[in-house]
PDB file of C-alpha atoms and ligand atoms in Angstrom:
ATOM      1  CA  MET A 345     102.084  18.255 -44.036  1.00 67.00           C
ATOM      2  CA  MET A 346      99.052  18.366 -46.321  1.00 72.00           C
ATOM      3  CA  VAL A 347      98.793  21.430 -48.552  1.00 75.00           C
ATOM      4  CA  PHE A 348      95.314  22.867 -49.206  1.00 83.00           C
ATOM      5  CA  GLN A 349      94.133  22.430 -52.786  1.00 88.00           C
ATOM      6  CA  SER A 350      91.065  24.096 -54.229  1.00 96.00           C
ATOM      7  CA  LYS A 351      88.867  21.354 -55.701  1.00 98.00           C
ATOM      8  CA  VAL A 352      85.980  21.403 -58.160  1.00 98.00           C
ATOM      9  CA  MET A 353      82.906  19.990 -56.451  1.00 98.00           C
ATOM     10  CA  ILE A 354      79.461  19.268 -57.877  1.00 99.00           C
ATOM     11  CA  VAL A 355      76.601  19.442 -55.388  1.00 99.00           C
ATOM     12  CA  THR A 356      73.361  18.042 -56.792  1.00 99.00           C
ATOM     13  CA  GLY A 357      70.230  19.516 -55.247  1.00 98.00           C
ATOM     14  CA  GLY A 358      72.515  22.317 -54.069  1.00 98.00           C
ATOM     15  CA  ALA A 359      70.090  25.186 -54.582  1.00 98.00           C
ATOM     16  CA  SER A 360      68.384  24.787 -51.209  1.00 98.00           C
ATOM     17  CA  GLY A 361      68.361  23.005 -47.874  1.00 98.00           C
ATOM     18  CA  ILE A 362      71.172  20.653 -46.954  1.00 98.00           C
ATOM     19  CA  GLY A 363      72.690  20.875 -50.457  1.00 98.00           C
ATOM     20  CA  TYR A 364      72.956  24.667 -50.283  1.00 98.00           C
ATOM     21  CA  ALA A 365      74.637  24.409 -46.868  1.00 98.00           C
ATOM     22  CA  PHE A 366      77.208  22.045 -48.443  1.00 99.00           C
ATOM     23  CA  ALA A 367      77.767  24.340 -51.435  1.00 99.00           C
ATOM     24  CA  GLU A 368      78.217  27.484 -49.341  1.00 98.00           C
ATOM     25  CA  HIS A 369      80.478  25.810 -46.790  1.00 98.00           C
ATOM     26  CA  LEU A 370      82.707  24.239 -49.456  1.00 98.00           C
ATOM     27  CA  ALA A 371      82.957  27.522 -51.380  1.00 98.00           C
ATOM     28  CA  ARG A 372      83.886  29.325 -48.136  1.00 98.00           C
ATOM     29  CA  ALA A 373      86.597  26.717 -47.669  1.00 98.00           C
ATOM     30  CA  GLY A 374      88.085  27.810 -51.024  1.00 98.00           C
ATOM     31  CA  HIS A 375      86.624  25.209 -53.382  1.00 98.00           C
ATOM     32  CA  ARG A 376      84.953  25.870 -56.750  1.00 98.00           C
ATOM     33  CA  VAL A 377      81.383  24.705 -56.549  1.00 98.00           C
ATOM     34  CA  VAL A 378      78.922  23.599 -59.213  1.00 99.00           C
ATOM     35  CA  ILE A 379      75.301  23.679 -58.075  1.00 99.00           C
ATOM     36  CA  ALA A 380      73.191  21.278 -60.150  1.00 99.00           C
ATOM     37  CA  ASP A 381      69.516  21.545 -59.336  1.00 98.00           C
ATOM     38  CA  LEU A 382      66.131  21.334 -61.009  1.00 98.00           C
ATOM     39  CA  ARG A 383      65.324  24.849 -59.894  1.00 97.00           C
ATOM     40  CA  GLY A 384      67.126  27.831 -58.375  1.00 98.00           C
ATOM     41  CA  ALA A 385      70.648  26.689 -59.300  1.00 98.00           C
ATOM     42  CA  GLU A 386      71.851  29.985 -60.783  1.00 98.00           C
ATOM     43  CA  GLU A 387      70.258  32.093 -57.998  1.00 98.00           C
ATOM     44  CA  ALA A 388      71.950  29.948 -55.353  1.00 98.00           C
ATOM     45  CA  ALA A 389      75.325  30.219 -57.123  1.00 98.00           C
ATOM     46  CA  LEU A 390      74.858  33.990 -57.314  1.00 98.00           C
ATOM     47  CA  ARG A 391      74.313  34.147 -53.523  1.00 98.00           C
ATOM     48  CA  ILE A 392      77.670  32.417 -53.136  1.00 98.00           C
ATOM     49  CA  ARG A 393      79.469  34.557 -55.736  1.00 98.00           C
ATOM     50  CA  GLU A 394      78.172  37.686 -53.974  1.00 98.00           C
ATOM     51  CA  GLN A 395      80.296  36.604 -51.009  1.00 98.00           C
ATOM     52  CA  GLY A 396      83.363  36.776 -53.273  1.00 98.00           C
ATOM     53  CA  LEU A 397      83.458  32.992 -53.660  1.00 98.00           C
ATOM     54  CA  SER A 398      83.510  30.671 -56.649  1.00 98.00           C
ATOM     55  CA  ALA A 399      80.316  28.926 -57.779  1.00 98.00           C
ATOM     56  CA  ILE A 400      78.253  28.331 -60.885  1.00 98.00           C
ATOM     57  CA  GLY A 401      74.680  27.096 -61.095  1.00 99.00           C
ATOM     58  CA  ILE A 402      73.423  24.764 -63.826  1.00 98.00           C
ATOM     59  CA  THR A 403      69.784  23.746 -64.141  1.00 98.00           C
ATOM     60  CA  THR A 404      69.888  19.953 -64.113  1.00 98.00           C
ATOM     61  CA  ASP A 405      67.468  17.099 -63.654  1.00 98.00           C
ATOM     62  CA  VAL A 406      69.594  14.322 -62.164  1.00 98.00           C
ATOM     63  CA  VAL A 407      67.422  11.611 -63.677  1.00 98.00           C
ATOM     64  CA  LYS A 408      68.056  12.848 -67.231  1.00 98.00           C
ATOM     65  CA  SER A 409      71.423  11.664 -68.473  1.00 98.00           C
ATOM     66  CA  SER A 410      71.512  14.303 -71.242  1.00 98.00           C
ATOM     67  CA  ASP A 411      71.062  17.052 -68.601  1.00 98.00           C
ATOM     68  CA  VAL A 412      73.709  15.561 -66.334  1.00 99.00           C
ATOM     69  CA  GLU A 413      76.244  15.042 -69.153  1.00 98.00           C
ATOM     70  CA  SER A 414      75.775  18.617 -70.325  1.00 98.00           C
ATOM     71  CA  MET A 415      76.145  19.887 -66.706  1.00 98.00           C
ATOM     72  CA  VAL A 416      79.451  18.004 -66.375  1.00 98.00           C
ATOM     73  CA  GLU A 417      80.666  19.407 -69.723  1.00 98.00           C
ATOM     74  CA  LYS A 418      79.805  22.961 -68.643  1.00 98.00           C
ATOM     75  CA  ALA A 419      81.455  22.434 -65.261  1.00 98.00           C
ATOM     76  CA  CYS A 420      84.649  21.167 -66.952  1.00 98.00           C
ATOM     77  CA  ALA A 421      84.559  24.072 -69.415  1.00 98.00           C
ATOM     78  CA  GLU A 422      84.294  26.553 -66.521  1.00 98.00           C
ATOM     79  CA  PHE A 423      86.621  24.985 -63.965  1.00 98.00           C
ATOM     80  CA  GLY A 424      88.719  22.532 -66.019  1.00 97.00           C
ATOM     81  CA  THR A 425      87.859  19.327 -64.153  1.00 98.00           C
ATOM     82  CA  ILE A 426      85.659  17.564 -61.580  1.00 98.00           C
ATOM     83  CA  ASP A 427      87.231  16.350 -58.338  1.00 98.00           C
ATOM     84  CA  VAL A 428      84.224  15.655 -56.118  1.00 98.00           C
ATOM     85  CA  LEU A 429      80.602  14.667 -56.746  1.00 99.00           C
ATOM     86  CA  ILE A 430      78.127  15.100 -53.906  1.00 99.00           C
ATOM     87  CA  ASN A 431      74.932  13.193 -54.699  1.00 99.00           C
ATOM     88  CA  ASN A 432      72.546  15.135 -52.499  1.00 98.00           C
ATOM     89  CA  ALA A 433      69.453  15.693 -54.691  1.00 98.00           C
ATOM     90  CA  GLY A 434      66.623  13.605 -53.361  1.00 98.00           C
ATOM     91  CA  LEU A 435      62.912  13.369 -52.888  1.00 98.00           C
ATOM     92  CA  PHE A 436      62.052  13.559 -49.208  1.00 97.00           C
ATOM     93  CA  THR A 437      60.602  16.841 -48.040  1.00 95.00           C
ATOM     94  CA  THR A 438      57.649  16.718 -50.437  1.00 95.00           C
ATOM     95  CA  LEU A 439      56.614  13.222 -49.299  1.00 96.00           C
ATOM     96  CA  SER A 440      54.020  12.489 -46.652  1.00 95.00           C
ATOM     97  CA  LEU A 441      53.854   9.674 -44.138  1.00 95.00           C
ATOM     98  CA  GLN A 442      51.745   6.809 -45.504  1.00 96.00           C
ATOM     99  CA  PRO A 443      51.186   3.160 -44.637  1.00 98.00           C
ATOM    100  CA  PHE A 444      53.026   1.089 -47.245  1.00 98.00           C
ATOM    101  CA  ASP A 445      49.844  -0.273 -48.802  1.00 98.00           C
ATOM    102  CA  GLN A 446      48.685   3.242 -49.617  1.00 98.00           C
ATOM    103  CA  ILE A 447      51.826   4.253 -51.518  1.00 98.00           C
ATOM    104  CA  SER A 448      51.061   4.282 -55.231  1.00 98.00           C
ATOM    105  CA  GLU A 449      53.341   2.489 -57.677  1.00 98.00           C
ATOM    106  CA  GLU A 450      53.899   5.804 -59.467  1.00 98.00           C
ATOM    107  CA  GLU A 451      55.111   7.480 -56.260  1.00 98.00           C
ATOM    108  CA  TRP A 452      57.308   4.462 -55.440  1.00 98.00           C
ATOM    109  CA  MET A 453      58.924   4.612 -58.889  1.00 98.00           C
ATOM    110  CA  ARG A 454      59.457   8.389 -58.743  1.00 98.00           C
ATOM    111  CA  VAL A 455      61.179   8.231 -55.342  1.00 98.00           C
ATOM    112  CA  MET A 456      63.395   5.384 -56.534  1.00 98.00           C
ATOM    113  CA  GLU A 457      64.115   7.270 -59.747  1.00 98.00           C
ATOM    114  CA  VAL A 458      65.342  10.486 -58.131  1.00 98.00           C
ATOM    115  CA  ASN A 459      67.037   8.881 -55.108  1.00 99.00           C
ATOM    116  CA  THR A 460      68.774   5.932 -56.800  1.00 99.00           C
ATOM    117  CA  LEU A 461      68.835   6.431 -60.584  1.00 98.00           C
ATOM    118  CA  GLY A 462      69.989  10.058 -60.055  1.00 99.00           C
ATOM    119  CA  PRO A 463      73.202   9.167 -58.155  1.00 99.00           C
ATOM    120  CA  PHE A 464      73.895   6.365 -60.677  1.00 99.00           C
ATOM    121  CA  ILE A 465      73.580   8.727 -63.675  1.00 99.00           C
ATOM    122  CA  CYS A 466      75.713  11.388 -61.959  1.00 99.00           C
ATOM    123  CA  ALA A 467      78.434   8.894 -60.987  1.00 99.00           C
ATOM    124  CA  LYS A 468      78.566   7.590 -64.569  1.00 98.00           C
ATOM    125  CA  ALA A 469      78.873  11.118 -65.916  1.00 99.00           C
ATOM    126  CA  VAL A 470      81.895  12.095 -63.761  1.00 98.00           C
ATOM    127  CA  VAL A 471      83.863   8.861 -63.632  1.00 98.00           C
ATOM    128  CA  SER A 472      85.891   9.270 -66.829  1.00 98.00           C
ATOM    129  CA  THR A 473      87.061  12.749 -65.744  1.00 98.00           C
ATOM    130  CA  MET A 474      88.008  11.432 -62.293  1.00 98.00           C
ATOM    131  CA  ARG A 475      89.873   8.504 -63.856  1.00 98.00           C
ATOM    132  CA  LYS A 476      91.797  10.915 -66.090  1.00 98.00           C
ATOM    133  CA  ASN A 477      92.637  12.971 -62.970  1.00 97.00           C
ATOM    134  CA  GLY A 478      94.008   9.904 -61.221  1.00 98.00           C
ATOM    135  CA  GLY A 479      91.293   9.956 -58.569  1.00 98.00           C
ATOM    136  CA  GLY A 480      88.240  11.607 -57.119  1.00 98.00           C
ATOM    137  CA  ARG A 481      85.554  11.524 -54.453  1.00 98.00           C
ATOM    138  CA  ILE A 482      81.904  10.531 -54.632  1.00 99.00           C
ATOM    139  CA  ILE A 483      79.842  11.334 -51.552  1.00 99.00           C
ATOM    140  CA  ASN A 484      76.250  10.118 -51.391  1.00 99.00           C
ATOM    141  CA  VAL A 485      73.613  11.491 -49.059  1.00 99.00           C
ATOM    142  CA  ALA A 486      71.809   8.503 -47.533  1.00 99.00           C
ATOM    143  CA  SER A 487      69.731   8.630 -44.336  1.00 98.00           C
ATOM    144  CA  THR A 488      69.539   6.911 -40.970  1.00 98.00           C
ATOM    145  CA  THR A 489      65.992   5.721 -41.807  1.00 98.00           C
ATOM    146  CA  PRO A 490      67.070   2.348 -43.318  1.00 98.00           C
ATOM    147  CA  ILE A 491      69.269   1.729 -40.265  1.00 98.00           C
ATOM    148  CA  LYS A 492      66.382   2.443 -37.882  1.00 97.00           C
ATOM    149  CA  GLY A 493      63.706   0.739 -40.000  1.00 98.00           C
ATOM    150  CA  THR A 494      61.603   3.887 -39.943  1.00 96.00           C
ATOM    151  CA  PRO A 495      57.936   3.163 -40.727  1.00 97.00           C
ATOM    152  CA  MET A 496      55.451   4.988 -43.008  1.00 97.00           C
ATOM    153  CA  MET A 497      57.838   5.971 -45.811  1.00 97.00           C
ATOM    154  CA  LEU A 498      58.751   2.603 -47.240  1.00 98.00           C
ATOM    155  CA  HIS A 499      59.722   3.869 -50.697  1.00 98.00           C
ATOM    156  CA  TYR A 500      62.017   6.545 -49.245  1.00 98.00           C
ATOM    157  CA  VAL A 501      63.590   4.192 -46.700  1.00 98.00           C
ATOM    158  CA  CYS A 502      64.235   1.561 -49.400  1.00 99.00           C
ATOM    159  CA  SER A 503      65.747   4.178 -51.708  1.00 99.00           C
ATOM    160  CA  LYS A 504      68.197   5.296 -49.006  1.00 99.00           C
ATOM    161  CA  GLY A 505      69.020   1.669 -48.128  1.00 99.00           C
ATOM    162  CA  ALA A 506      69.888   1.324 -51.814  1.00 99.00           C
ATOM    163  CA  VAL A 507      72.144   4.389 -51.580  1.00 99.00           C
ATOM    164  CA  ILE A 508      74.147   2.653 -48.818  1.00 99.00           C
ATOM    165  CA  ALA A 509      74.420  -0.514 -50.956  1.00 99.00           C
ATOM    166  CA  PHE A 510      75.369   1.602 -54.001  1.00 99.00           C
ATOM    167  CA  THR A 511      78.110   3.262 -51.935  1.00 99.00           C
ATOM    168  CA  ARG A 512      79.670  -0.044 -50.888  1.00 98.00           C
ATOM    169  CA  SER A 513      79.606  -1.746 -54.292  1.00 99.00           C
ATOM    170  CA  LEU A 514      80.701   1.308 -56.250  1.00 99.00           C
ATOM    171  CA  ALA A 515      83.565   1.829 -53.775  1.00 99.00           C
ATOM    172  CA  LYS A 516      84.821  -1.684 -54.608  1.00 98.00           C
ATOM    173  CA  GLU A 517      84.553  -0.987 -58.352  1.00 98.00           C
ATOM    174  CA  LEU A 518      86.392   2.333 -58.181  1.00 98.00           C
ATOM    175  CA  GLY A 519      89.074   1.608 -55.585  1.00 98.00           C
ATOM    176  CA  SER A 520      91.682   0.798 -58.220  1.00 98.00           C
ATOM    177  CA  ASP A 521      90.978   4.188 -59.833  1.00 98.00           C
ATOM    178  CA  ASN A 522      91.735   5.955 -56.543  1.00 98.00           C
ATOM    179  CA  ILE A 523      88.132   7.184 -56.405  1.00 98.00           C
ATOM    180  CA  THR A 524      86.600   6.918 -52.947  1.00 99.00           C
ATOM    181  CA  VAL A 525      82.865   6.451 -52.523  1.00 99.00           C
ATOM    182  CA  ASN A 526      81.302   7.179 -49.148  1.00 99.00           C
ATOM    183  CA  ALA A 527      77.915   8.136 -47.759  1.00 99.00           C
ATOM    184  CA  ILE A 528      76.703  10.310 -44.962  1.00 98.00           C
ATOM    185  CA  ALA A 529      73.498   9.354 -43.201  1.00 98.00           C
ATOM    186  CA  PRO A 530      71.798  12.416 -41.730  1.00 98.00           C
ATOM    187  CA  GLY A 531      69.196  12.167 -39.027  1.00 98.00           C
ATOM    188  CA  PHE A 532      65.986  14.166 -39.286  1.00 97.00           C
ATOM    189  CA  THR A 533      67.231  17.631 -40.277  1.00 97.00           C
ATOM    190  CA  LEU A 534      65.335  20.917 -40.184  1.00 97.00           C
ATOM    191  CA  SER A 535      66.169  21.842 -43.769  1.00 97.00           C
ATOM    192  CA  GLU A 536      64.382  24.537 -45.751  1.00 95.00           C
ATOM    193  CA  GLY A 537      62.177  21.928 -47.431  1.00 96.00           C
ATOM    194  CA  VAL A 538      61.253  20.303 -44.102  1.00 96.00           C
ATOM    195  CA  LEU A 539      60.265  23.670 -42.620  1.00 96.00           C
ATOM    196  CA  GLN A 540      58.439  24.895 -45.760  1.00 95.00           C
ATOM    197  CA  ASN A 541      56.380  21.713 -45.958  1.00 93.00           C
ATOM    198  CA  GLY A 542      55.608  21.631 -42.215  1.00 90.00           C
ATOM    199  CA  MET A 543      57.382  18.279 -42.063  1.00 90.00           C
ATOM    200  CA  GLN A 544      58.872  19.001 -38.635  1.00 90.00           C
ATOM    201  CA  ASN A 545      55.400  18.192 -37.303  1.00 88.00           C
ATOM    202  CA  ILE A 546      55.736  14.502 -38.232  1.00 87.00           C
ATOM    203  CA  MET A 547      57.733  14.128 -35.021  1.00 86.00           C
ATOM    204  CA  PRO A 548      57.071  16.048 -31.782  1.00 87.00           C
ATOM    205  CA  GLU A 549      59.912  18.361 -30.774  1.00 91.00           C
ATOM    206  CA  THR A 550      60.607  16.426 -27.568  1.00 92.00           C
ATOM    207  CA  ALA A 551      60.872  13.119 -29.464  1.00 89.00           C
ATOM    208  CA  ARG A 552      63.219  14.701 -32.021  1.00 91.00           C
ATOM    209  CA  LYS A 553      65.507  15.743 -29.202  1.00 92.00           C
ATOM    210  CA  THR A 554      65.315  12.877 -26.720  1.00 93.00           C
ATOM    211  CA  SER A 555      65.994  10.262 -29.413  1.00 93.00           C
ATOM    212  CA  ARG A 556      69.499  11.739 -29.697  1.00 97.00           C
ATOM    213  CA  THR A 557      72.588  11.579 -27.527  1.00 97.00           C
ATOM    214  CA  ILE A 558      73.126  15.279 -28.225  1.00 97.00           C
ATOM    215  CA  GLN A 559      69.632  16.437 -27.399  1.00 96.00           C
ATOM    216  CA  ARG A 560      68.798  19.191 -29.840  1.00 96.00           C
ATOM    217  CA  ASP A 561      67.346  19.576 -33.320  1.00 96.00           C
ATOM    218  CA  GLN A 562      69.628  18.856 -36.273  1.00 97.00           C
ATOM    219  CA  VAL A 563      70.200  21.631 -38.839  1.00 98.00           C
ATOM    220  CA  PRO A 564      71.903  21.497 -42.274  1.00 98.00           C
ATOM    221  CA  GLU A 565      75.099  23.092 -40.871  1.00 98.00           C
ATOM    222  CA  ASP A 566      75.549  19.987 -38.676  1.00 98.00           C
ATOM    223  CA  LEU A 567      76.308  18.008 -41.845  1.00 98.00           C
ATOM    224  CA  VAL A 568      78.851  20.214 -43.584  1.00 98.00           C
ATOM    225  CA  GLY A 569      81.905  19.151 -41.593  1.00 98.00           C
ATOM    226  CA  ALA A 570      81.405  15.465 -42.414  1.00 98.00           C
ATOM    227  CA  VAL A 571      81.116  16.154 -46.140  1.00 98.00           C
ATOM    228  CA  ALA A 572      84.116  18.499 -46.124  1.00 98.00           C
ATOM    229  CA  PHE A 573      86.135  15.806 -44.345  1.00 98.00           C
ATOM    230  CA  LEU A 574      85.142  13.037 -46.778  1.00 98.00           C
ATOM    231  CA  ALA A 575      86.095  15.350 -49.665  1.00 98.00           C
ATOM    232  CA  SER A 576      89.453  16.218 -48.090  1.00 97.00           C
ATOM    233  CA  GLU A 577      92.933  14.783 -48.668  1.00 95.00           C
ATOM    234  CA  GLY A 578      92.869  13.326 -45.167  1.00 96.00           C
ATOM    235  CA  ALA A 579      89.991  10.989 -46.055  1.00 98.00           C
ATOM    236  CA  GLY A 580      91.811   9.382 -48.984  1.00 98.00           C
ATOM    237  CA  PHE A 581      91.981   5.929 -47.358  1.00 98.00           C
ATOM    238  CA  ILE A 582      88.312   5.830 -46.307  1.00 98.00           C
ATOM    239  CA  THR A 583      85.913   4.245 -48.792  1.00 99.00           C
ATOM    240  CA  GLY A 584      82.647   2.317 -48.892  1.00 99.00           C
ATOM    241  CA  GLN A 585      81.657   3.765 -45.517  1.00 98.00           C
ATOM    242  CA  THR A 586      78.450   5.308 -44.252  1.00 98.00           C
ATOM    243  CA  LEU A 587      78.927   7.974 -41.618  1.00 98.00           C
ATOM    244  CA  ALA A 588      75.858   8.642 -39.470  1.00 98.00           C
ATOM    245  CA  VAL A 589      75.609  12.325 -38.597  1.00 98.00           C
ATOM    246  CA  ASP A 590      72.606  12.532 -36.319  1.00 98.00           C
ATOM    247  CA  GLY A 591      73.703  13.648 -32.855  1.00 98.00           C
ATOM    248  CA  GLY A 592      74.170  10.034 -31.768  1.00 98.00           C
ATOM    249  CA  SER A 593      70.741   8.603 -32.459  1.00 97.00           C
ATOM    250  CA  VAL A 594      72.019   5.478 -34.220  1.00 97.00           C
ATOM    251  CA  PHE A 595      75.402   3.839 -33.657  1.00 96.00           C
ATOM    252  CA  LEU A 596      76.854   1.968 -36.650  1.00 91.00           C
TER     253      LEU A 596
HETATM  254  N1  NAD B 333      65.948  16.759 -44.215  1.00 79.11           N
HETATM  255  C1  NAD B 333      66.122  15.581 -43.630  1.00 79.11           C
HETATM  256  O1  NAD B 333      65.618  15.284 -42.532  1.00 79.11           O
HETATM  257  C2  NAD B 333      66.968  14.535 -44.294  1.00 79.11           C
HETATM  258  C3  NAD B 333      67.392  13.431 -43.528  1.00 79.11           C
HETATM  259  C4  NAD B 333      68.173  12.454 -44.147  1.00 79.11           C
HETATM  260  C5  NAD B 333      68.535  12.582 -45.463  1.00 79.11           C
HETATM  261  N2  NAD B 333      68.106  13.666 -46.175  1.00 79.11           N
HETATM  262  C6  NAD B 333      68.503  13.747 -47.570  1.00 79.11           C
HETATM  263  O2  NAD B 333      69.264  14.918 -47.765  1.00 79.11           O
HETATM  264  C7  NAD B 333      69.086  15.399 -49.097  1.00 79.11           C
HETATM  265  C8  NAD B 333      68.645  16.856 -49.055  1.00 79.11           C
HETATM  266  O3  NAD B 333      67.499  16.956 -48.238  1.00 79.11           O
HETATM  267  P1  NAD B 333      66.779  18.353 -47.940  1.00 79.11           P
HETATM  268  O4  NAD B 333      66.021  18.176 -46.681  1.00 79.11           O
HETATM  269  O5  NAD B 333      67.731  19.474 -48.098  1.00 79.11           O
HETATM  270  O6  NAD B 333      65.736  18.340 -49.149  1.00 79.11           O
HETATM  271  P2  NAD B 333      65.056  19.537 -49.935  1.00 79.11           P
HETATM  272  O7  NAD B 333      63.791  18.982 -50.484  1.00 79.11           O
HETATM  273  O8  NAD B 333      64.996  20.736 -49.051  1.00 79.11           O
HETATM  274  O9  NAD B 333      66.100  19.796 -51.097  1.00 79.11           O
HETATM  275  C9  NAD B 333      66.272  18.867 -52.112  1.00 79.11           C
HETATM  276  C10 NAD B 333      66.899  19.593 -53.292  1.00 79.11           C
HETATM  277  O10 NAD B 333      67.020  18.640 -54.350  1.00 79.11           O
HETATM  278  C11 NAD B 333      66.521  19.220 -55.536  1.00 79.11           C
HETATM  279  N3  NAD B 333      66.020  18.176 -56.436  1.00 79.11           N
HETATM  280  C12 NAD B 333      64.942  17.381 -56.260  1.00 79.11           C
HETATM  281  N4  NAD B 333      64.792  16.571 -57.325  1.00 79.11           N
HETATM  282  C13 NAD B 333      65.799  16.860 -58.180  1.00 79.11           C
HETATM  283  C14 NAD B 333      66.181  16.371 -59.450  1.00 79.11           C
HETATM  284  N5  NAD B 333      65.471  15.422 -60.079  1.00 79.11           N
HETATM  285  N6  NAD B 333      67.279  16.894 -60.048  1.00 79.11           N
HETATM  286  C15 NAD B 333      68.001  17.877 -59.434  1.00 79.11           C
HETATM  287  N7  NAD B 333      67.678  18.381 -58.235  1.00 79.11           N
HETATM  288  C16 NAD B 333      66.585  17.884 -57.615  1.00 79.11           C
HETATM  289  C17 NAD B 333      65.409  20.166 -55.081  1.00 79.11           C
HETATM  290  O11 NAD B 333      65.104  21.138 -56.070  1.00 79.11           O
HETATM  291  C18 NAD B 333      66.015  20.736 -53.816  1.00 79.11           C
HETATM  292  O12 NAD B 333      66.811  21.881 -54.078  1.00 79.11           O
HETATM  293  C19 NAD B 333      68.057  14.471 -49.746  1.00 79.11           C
HETATM  294  O13 NAD B 333      68.731  13.461 -50.465  1.00 79.11           O
HETATM  295  C20 NAD B 333      67.349  13.869 -48.543  1.00 79.11           C
HETATM  296  O14 NAD B 333      66.769  12.623 -48.816  1.00 79.11           O
HETATM  297  C21 NAD B 333      67.340  14.642 -45.630  1.00 79.11           C
END
């Protein structure tokens, strides 16, 4: 029988949207959560602590290694270790649909920076602690867009394709350290950022639903079970995988 153990889990981009849903769910499950976000990290952690749960918020830019290293130090000082890293921070909900030849090089580089350099910097910052612990979990938030070949967001789609590649190669590098590396690939999710930026309008409601096997809109709470599972003891022999969580729109 597996005994429940409270783990220390970093959720990047955990102050809002999908990341906040992860942080709150994992804290409710008894874990100690570190919210690392550019903005709103402490406020989000406070919302969780007000429920009698364990969370701290640390303002962090995931593309700045000095920020990330200091966040990991503070997290270790507060909770003693790091067991799980959830690389969720990403640029998506502030982007607009554009034909590829209208995407500027600056925007391309920024999307790649946050969505691929960020997870790389965060993984580097936690790996020595996980090695010392004898293991750990890295969970990357990809997307189903590179699987579908979604048009009009080429930089974003390429960045999430890179996250899937990153997951596979890093899993091979870290297997002997007992660190698993997996990804979840959400479908189009009505997160806070999507709703605030009116992004739900990029796809008509009927198309959002009929493209799925389970014909309804996807919300952040639909993703929490998959992340909790990948972080759990029971998922210790699963690595390098990408789990599509999208109501059965793509089949991998
Ligand atoms: N919403 C969707 O339809 C959808 C679908 C597939 C994948 N995803 C992915 O899920 C993740 C979360 O998406 P969301 O819809 O909740 O997005 P969101 O825009 O609502 O939230 C993103 C969070 O990341 C933070 N962030 C952005 N840049 C950061 C940086 N440099 N350092 C630290 N934090 C930073 C933001 O402050 C914000 O809190 C992203 O990686 C996104 O690409 C979203």
